[in-house]
GROMACS .gro file of C-alpha atoms in nm:
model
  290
    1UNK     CA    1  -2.661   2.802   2.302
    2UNK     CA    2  -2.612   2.487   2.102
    3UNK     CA    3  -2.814   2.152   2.150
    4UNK     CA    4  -2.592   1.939   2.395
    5UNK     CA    5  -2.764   1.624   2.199
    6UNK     CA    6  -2.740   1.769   1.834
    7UNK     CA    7  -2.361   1.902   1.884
    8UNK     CA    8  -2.054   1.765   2.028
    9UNK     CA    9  -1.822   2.090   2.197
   10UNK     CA   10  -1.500   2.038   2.340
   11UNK     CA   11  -1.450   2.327   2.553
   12UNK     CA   12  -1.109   2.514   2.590
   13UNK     CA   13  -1.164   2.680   2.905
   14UNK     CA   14  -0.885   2.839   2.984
   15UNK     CA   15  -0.852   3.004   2.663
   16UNK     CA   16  -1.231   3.073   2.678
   17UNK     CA   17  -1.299   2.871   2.318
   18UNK     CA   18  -1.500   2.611   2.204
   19UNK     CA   19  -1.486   2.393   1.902
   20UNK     CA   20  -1.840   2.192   1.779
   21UNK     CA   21  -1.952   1.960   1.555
   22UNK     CA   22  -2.299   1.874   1.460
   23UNK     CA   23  -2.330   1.516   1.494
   24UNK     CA   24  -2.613   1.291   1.352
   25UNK     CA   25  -2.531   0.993   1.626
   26UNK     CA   26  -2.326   0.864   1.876
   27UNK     CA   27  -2.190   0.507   1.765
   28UNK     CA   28  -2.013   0.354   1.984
   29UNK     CA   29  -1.906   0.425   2.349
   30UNK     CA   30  -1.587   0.268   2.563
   31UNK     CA   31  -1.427   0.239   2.879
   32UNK     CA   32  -1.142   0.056   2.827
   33UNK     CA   33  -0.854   0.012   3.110
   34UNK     CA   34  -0.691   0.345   2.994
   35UNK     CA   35  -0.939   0.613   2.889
   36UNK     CA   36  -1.322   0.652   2.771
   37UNK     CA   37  -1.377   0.654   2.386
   38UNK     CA   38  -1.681   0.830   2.210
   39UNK     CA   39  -1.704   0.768   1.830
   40UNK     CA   40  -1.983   1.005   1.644
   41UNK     CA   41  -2.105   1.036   1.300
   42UNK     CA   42  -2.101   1.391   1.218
   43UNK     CA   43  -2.268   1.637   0.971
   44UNK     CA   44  -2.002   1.790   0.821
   45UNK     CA   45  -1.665   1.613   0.887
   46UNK     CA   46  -1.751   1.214   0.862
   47UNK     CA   47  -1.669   1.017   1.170
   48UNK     CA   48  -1.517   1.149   1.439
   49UNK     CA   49  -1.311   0.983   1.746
   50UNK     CA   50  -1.300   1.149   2.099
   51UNK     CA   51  -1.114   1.048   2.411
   52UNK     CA   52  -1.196   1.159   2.749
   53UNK     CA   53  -1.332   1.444   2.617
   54UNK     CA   54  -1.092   1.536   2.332
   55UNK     CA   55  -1.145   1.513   1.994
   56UNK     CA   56  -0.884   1.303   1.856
   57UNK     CA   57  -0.957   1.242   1.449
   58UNK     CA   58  -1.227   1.302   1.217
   59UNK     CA   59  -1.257   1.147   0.850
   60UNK     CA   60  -1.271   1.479   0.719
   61UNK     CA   61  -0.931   1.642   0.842
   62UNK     CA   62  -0.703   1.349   0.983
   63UNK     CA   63  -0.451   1.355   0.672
   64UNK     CA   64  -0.368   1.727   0.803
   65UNK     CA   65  -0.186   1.608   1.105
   66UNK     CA   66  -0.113   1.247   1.000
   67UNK     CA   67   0.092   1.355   0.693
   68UNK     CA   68   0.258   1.645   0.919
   69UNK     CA   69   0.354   1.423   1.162
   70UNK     CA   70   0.522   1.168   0.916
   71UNK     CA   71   0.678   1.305   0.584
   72UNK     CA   72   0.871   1.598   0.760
   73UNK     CA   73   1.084   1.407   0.936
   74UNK     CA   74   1.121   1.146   0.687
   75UNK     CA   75   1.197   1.354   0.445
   76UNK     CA   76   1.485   1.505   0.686
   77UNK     CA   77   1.655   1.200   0.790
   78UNK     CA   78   1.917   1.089   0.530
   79UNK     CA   79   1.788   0.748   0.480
   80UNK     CA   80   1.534   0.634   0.720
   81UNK     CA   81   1.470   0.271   0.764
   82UNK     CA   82   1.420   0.139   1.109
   83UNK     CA   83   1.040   0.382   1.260
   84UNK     CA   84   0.851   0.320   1.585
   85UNK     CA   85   0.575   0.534   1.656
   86UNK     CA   86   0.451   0.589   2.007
   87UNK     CA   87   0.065   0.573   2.001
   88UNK     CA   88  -0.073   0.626   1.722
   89UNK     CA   89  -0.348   0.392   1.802
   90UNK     CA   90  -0.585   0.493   1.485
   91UNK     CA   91  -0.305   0.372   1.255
   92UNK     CA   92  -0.322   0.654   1.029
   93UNK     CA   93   0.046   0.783   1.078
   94UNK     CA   94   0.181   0.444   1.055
   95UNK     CA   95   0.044   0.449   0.717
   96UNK     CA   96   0.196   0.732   0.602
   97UNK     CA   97   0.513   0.586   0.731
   98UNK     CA   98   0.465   0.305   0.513
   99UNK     CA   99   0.397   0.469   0.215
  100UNK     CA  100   0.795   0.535   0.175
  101UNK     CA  101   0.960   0.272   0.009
  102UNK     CA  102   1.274   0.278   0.177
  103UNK     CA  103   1.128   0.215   0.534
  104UNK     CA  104   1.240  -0.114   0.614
  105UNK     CA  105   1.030  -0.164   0.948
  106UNK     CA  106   0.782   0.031   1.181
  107UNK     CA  107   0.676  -0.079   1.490
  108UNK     CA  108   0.395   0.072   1.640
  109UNK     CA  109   0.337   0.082   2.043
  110UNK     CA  110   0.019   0.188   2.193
  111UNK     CA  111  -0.095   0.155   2.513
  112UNK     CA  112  -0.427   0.081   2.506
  113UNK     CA  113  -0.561  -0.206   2.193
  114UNK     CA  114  -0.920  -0.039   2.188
  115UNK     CA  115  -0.779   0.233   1.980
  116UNK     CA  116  -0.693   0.016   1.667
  117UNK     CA  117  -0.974  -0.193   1.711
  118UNK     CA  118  -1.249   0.097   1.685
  119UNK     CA  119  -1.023   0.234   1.379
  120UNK     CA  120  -1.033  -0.089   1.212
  121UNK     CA  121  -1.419  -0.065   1.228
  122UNK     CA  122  -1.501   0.312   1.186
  123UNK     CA  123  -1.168   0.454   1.005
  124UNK     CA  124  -1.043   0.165   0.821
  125UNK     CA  125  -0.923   0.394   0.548
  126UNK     CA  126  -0.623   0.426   0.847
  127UNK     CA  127  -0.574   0.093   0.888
  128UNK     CA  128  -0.508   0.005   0.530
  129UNK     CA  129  -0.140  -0.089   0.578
  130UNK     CA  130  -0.187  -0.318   0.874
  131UNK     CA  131  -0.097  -0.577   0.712
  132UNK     CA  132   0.195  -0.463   0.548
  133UNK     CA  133   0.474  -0.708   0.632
  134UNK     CA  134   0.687  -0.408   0.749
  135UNK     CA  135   0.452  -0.316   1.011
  136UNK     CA  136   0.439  -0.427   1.381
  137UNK     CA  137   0.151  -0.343   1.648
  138UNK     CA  138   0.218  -0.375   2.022
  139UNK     CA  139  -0.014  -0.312   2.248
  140UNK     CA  140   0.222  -0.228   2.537
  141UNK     CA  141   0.374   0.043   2.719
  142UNK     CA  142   0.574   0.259   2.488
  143UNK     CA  143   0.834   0.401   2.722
  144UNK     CA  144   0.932   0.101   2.888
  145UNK     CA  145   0.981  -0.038   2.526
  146UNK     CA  146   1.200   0.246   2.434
  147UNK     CA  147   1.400   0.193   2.766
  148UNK     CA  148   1.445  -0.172   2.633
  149UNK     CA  149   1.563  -0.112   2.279
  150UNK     CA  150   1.912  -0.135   2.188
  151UNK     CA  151   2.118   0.115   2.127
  152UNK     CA  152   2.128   0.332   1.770
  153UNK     CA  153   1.858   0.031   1.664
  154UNK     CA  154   1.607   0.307   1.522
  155UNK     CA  155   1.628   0.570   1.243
  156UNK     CA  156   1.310   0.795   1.339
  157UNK     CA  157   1.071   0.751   1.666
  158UNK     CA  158   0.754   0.921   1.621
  159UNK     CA  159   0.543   1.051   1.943
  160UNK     CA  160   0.209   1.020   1.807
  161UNK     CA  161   0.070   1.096   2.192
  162UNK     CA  162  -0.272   1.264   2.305
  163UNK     CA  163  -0.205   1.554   2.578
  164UNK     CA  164   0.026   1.563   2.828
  165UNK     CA  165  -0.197   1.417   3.062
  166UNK     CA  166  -0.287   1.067   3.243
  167UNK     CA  167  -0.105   0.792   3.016
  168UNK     CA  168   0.071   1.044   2.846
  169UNK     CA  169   0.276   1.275   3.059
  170UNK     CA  170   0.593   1.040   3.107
  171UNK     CA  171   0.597   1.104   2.714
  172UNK     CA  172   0.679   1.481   2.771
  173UNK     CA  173   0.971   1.450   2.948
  174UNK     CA  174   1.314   1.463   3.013
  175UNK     CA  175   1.432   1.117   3.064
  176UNK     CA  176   1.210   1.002   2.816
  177UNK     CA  177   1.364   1.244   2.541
  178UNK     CA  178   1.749   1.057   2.646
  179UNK     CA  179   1.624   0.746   2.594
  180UNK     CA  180   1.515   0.799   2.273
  181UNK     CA  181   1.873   1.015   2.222
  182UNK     CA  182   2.022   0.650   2.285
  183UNK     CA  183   1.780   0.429   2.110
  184UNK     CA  184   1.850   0.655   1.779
  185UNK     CA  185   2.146   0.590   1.531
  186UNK     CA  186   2.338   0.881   1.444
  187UNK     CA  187   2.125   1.118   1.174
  188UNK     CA  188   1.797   1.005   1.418
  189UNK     CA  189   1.520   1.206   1.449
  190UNK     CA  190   1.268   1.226   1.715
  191UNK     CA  191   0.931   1.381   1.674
  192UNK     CA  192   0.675   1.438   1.853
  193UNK     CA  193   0.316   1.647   1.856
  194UNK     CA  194   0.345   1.953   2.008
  195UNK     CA  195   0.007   2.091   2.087
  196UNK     CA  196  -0.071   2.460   1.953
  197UNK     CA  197   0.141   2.771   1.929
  198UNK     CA  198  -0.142   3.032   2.025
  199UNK     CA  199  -0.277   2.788   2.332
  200UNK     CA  200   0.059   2.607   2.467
  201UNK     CA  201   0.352   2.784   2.389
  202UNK     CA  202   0.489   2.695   2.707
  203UNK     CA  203   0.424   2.335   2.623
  204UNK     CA  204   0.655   2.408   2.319
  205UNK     CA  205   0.911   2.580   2.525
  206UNK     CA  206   0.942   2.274   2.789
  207UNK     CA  207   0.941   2.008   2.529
  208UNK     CA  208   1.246   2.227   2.359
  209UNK     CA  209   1.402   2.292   2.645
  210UNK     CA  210   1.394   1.907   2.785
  211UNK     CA  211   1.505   1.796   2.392
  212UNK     CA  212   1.795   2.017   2.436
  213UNK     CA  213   1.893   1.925   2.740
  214UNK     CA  214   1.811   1.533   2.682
  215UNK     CA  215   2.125   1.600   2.473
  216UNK     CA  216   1.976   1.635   2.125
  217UNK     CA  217   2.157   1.905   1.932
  218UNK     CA  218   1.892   2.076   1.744
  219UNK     CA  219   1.510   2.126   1.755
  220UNK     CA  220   1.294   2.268   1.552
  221UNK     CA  221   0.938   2.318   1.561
  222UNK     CA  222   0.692   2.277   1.248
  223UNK     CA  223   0.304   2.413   1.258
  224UNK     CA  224  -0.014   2.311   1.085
  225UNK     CA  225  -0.406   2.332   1.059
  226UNK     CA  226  -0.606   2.123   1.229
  227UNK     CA  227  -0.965   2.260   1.239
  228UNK     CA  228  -1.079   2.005   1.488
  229UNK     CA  229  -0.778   2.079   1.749
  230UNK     CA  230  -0.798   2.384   2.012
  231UNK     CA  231  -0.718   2.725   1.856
  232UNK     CA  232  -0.731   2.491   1.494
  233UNK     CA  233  -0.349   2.588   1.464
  234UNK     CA  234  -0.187   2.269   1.572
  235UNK     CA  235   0.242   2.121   1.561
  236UNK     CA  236   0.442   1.921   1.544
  237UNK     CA  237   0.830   1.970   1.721
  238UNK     CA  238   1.164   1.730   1.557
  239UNK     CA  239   1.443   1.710   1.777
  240UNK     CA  240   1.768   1.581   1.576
  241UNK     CA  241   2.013   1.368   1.716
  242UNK     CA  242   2.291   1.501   1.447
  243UNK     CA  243   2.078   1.642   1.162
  244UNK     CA  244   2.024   2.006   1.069
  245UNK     CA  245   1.664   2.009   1.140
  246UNK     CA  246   1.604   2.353   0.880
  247UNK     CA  247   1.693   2.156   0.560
  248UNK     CA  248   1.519   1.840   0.439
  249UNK     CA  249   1.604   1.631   0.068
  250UNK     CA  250   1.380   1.860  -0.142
  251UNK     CA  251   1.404   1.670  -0.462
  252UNK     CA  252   1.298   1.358  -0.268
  253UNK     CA  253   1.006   1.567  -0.138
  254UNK     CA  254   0.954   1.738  -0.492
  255UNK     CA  255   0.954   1.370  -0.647
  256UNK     CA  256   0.739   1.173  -0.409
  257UNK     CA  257   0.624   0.789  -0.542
  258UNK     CA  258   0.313   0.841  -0.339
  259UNK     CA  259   0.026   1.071  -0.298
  260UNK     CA  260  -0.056   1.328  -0.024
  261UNK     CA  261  -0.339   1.568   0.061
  262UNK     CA  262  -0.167   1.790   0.247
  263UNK     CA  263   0.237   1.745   0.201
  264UNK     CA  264   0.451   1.832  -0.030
  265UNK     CA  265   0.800   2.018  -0.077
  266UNK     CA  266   0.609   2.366  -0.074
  267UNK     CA  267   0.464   2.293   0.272
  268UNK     CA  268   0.730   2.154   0.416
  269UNK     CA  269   0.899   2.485   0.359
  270UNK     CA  270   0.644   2.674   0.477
  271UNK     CA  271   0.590   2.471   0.814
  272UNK     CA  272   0.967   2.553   0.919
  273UNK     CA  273   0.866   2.946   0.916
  274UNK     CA  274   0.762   3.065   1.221
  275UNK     CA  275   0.552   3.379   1.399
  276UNK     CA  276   0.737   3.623   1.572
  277UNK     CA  277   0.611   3.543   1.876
  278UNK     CA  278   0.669   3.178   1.825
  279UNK     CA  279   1.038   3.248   1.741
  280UNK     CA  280   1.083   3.478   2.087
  281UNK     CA  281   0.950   3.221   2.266
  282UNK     CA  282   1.191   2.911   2.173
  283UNK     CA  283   1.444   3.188   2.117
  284UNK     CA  284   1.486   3.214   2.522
  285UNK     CA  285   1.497   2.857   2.535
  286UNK     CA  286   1.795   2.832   2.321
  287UNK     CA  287   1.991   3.119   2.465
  288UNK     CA  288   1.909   2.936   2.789
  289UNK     CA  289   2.077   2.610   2.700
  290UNK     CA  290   2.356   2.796   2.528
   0.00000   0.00000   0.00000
């Protein structure tokens, strides 16, 4: 059994898994008016951010799901220039927004401030492009700011969420998915984390299912490591308002003015393959809707 004070677990249950770290301290503890954040410094993989219970980002292996969650869809739209994320309080995927030079403006809505503010002190490698004058924070609720934009008024929104749970359920759903349909211009993209294939396929198969019928003609469903996550097999699902969701601008990709860890043309290739059991699954779903 492993030391309770030496080693943080978070515990899978229902899959009868456990992921741990060995940590060296706790640093800083939260309640905030939302949800109950733990930062630890860890042995192996830096500093790492849990909330209720979940481990949300480490220094070690953020850029995994950060990058995964940005580039692919940028890289799909045609020209993307207008981004909102949804959460994405550590700031790390609005950076990777940012680093594309054609991205006019992202707005960032999170729910809950305490987020950014523990970021800016123990991951401020994520909240390097805070400042850029393209970037907006708002600390507000992110669905009732999608129900308020106008429509067509964004290229990509990007569902940077925590479980579908608590603050974060509404952002799983049906109506949710139409509003953003609206909000989108024409070639808009929607994209959203997606949990893991081997723990949550029927996650996957509701979120497609509620895309589809949201009114968003194609979905498609792109996977990832994340050693920190459940099952350390993690994704991330596009929903396209008009684009074909299986090709992206490869020589855009190939030619990229900005560095990655994990992304490139290559991956992005790779990512749109999927398992067998994967492909049954949102197979069912499509023959459904069809």
């Amino acid at each position: 059994m492993l030391d309770p004070n030496q080693w943080f677990s978070e515990v899978a249950a229902d899959d009868g898994s456990a992921f741990s770290l060995k940590v060296c301290e706790k640093l800083h503890e939260e309640q905030t008016p939302f949800q109950f954040i733990e930062i630890y410094a860890t042995e192996g993989f830096g500093n790492l951010m849990v909330i209720d219970g979940c481990t949300m980002l480490s220094s070690r292996d953020n850029f995994l799901y950060h990058e995964m969650m940005s580039h692919p869809a940028l890289f799909t739209h045609p020209a993307p220039r207008r981004v909102c994320i949804i959460g994405g309080g550590d700031c790390g995927t609005l950076r990777e927004v940012l680093k594309h030079p054609g991205v006019e403006s992202a707005v960032q809505i999170d729910i809950d401030e305490g987020v950014t503010r523990l970021a800016e002190r123990y991951f401020p490698e994520l909240t390097a492009a805070n400042h850029d004058p393209r970037a907006q924070l708002l600390f507000e609720d992110g669905i009732r700011w999608i129900r308020k934009a106008p429509d067509g008024s964004l290229d990509l929104i990007v569902v940077d969420s925590t479980d579908p749970v608590g603050p974060a359920l509404g952002l799983f759903s049906r109506d949710f998915y139409a509003e953003c349909l609206r909000a989108l211009d024409t070639h808009g993209i929607l994209v959203q984390q997606s949990e893991s294939p081997l723990y949550h396929l029927r996650i996957l198969q509701e979120m497609h299912g509620a895309m589809r019928a949201a009114g968003f003609a194609d979905t498609q469903t792109l996977s990832f490591p994340q050693p920190i996550y459940p099952s350390g097999w993690w994704s991330a699902t596009l929903a396209g308002k008009a684009v074909a969701l299986a090709d992206f601008r490869v020589v855009d990709a190939e030619c990229k003015p900005f560095e990655t860890e994990y992304y490139n043309a290559g991956i992005h290739r790779a990512a749109l393959a999927q398992p067998e059991f994967v492909r049954r699954g949102l197979a069912a779903i499509v023959e459904t809707r069809d």
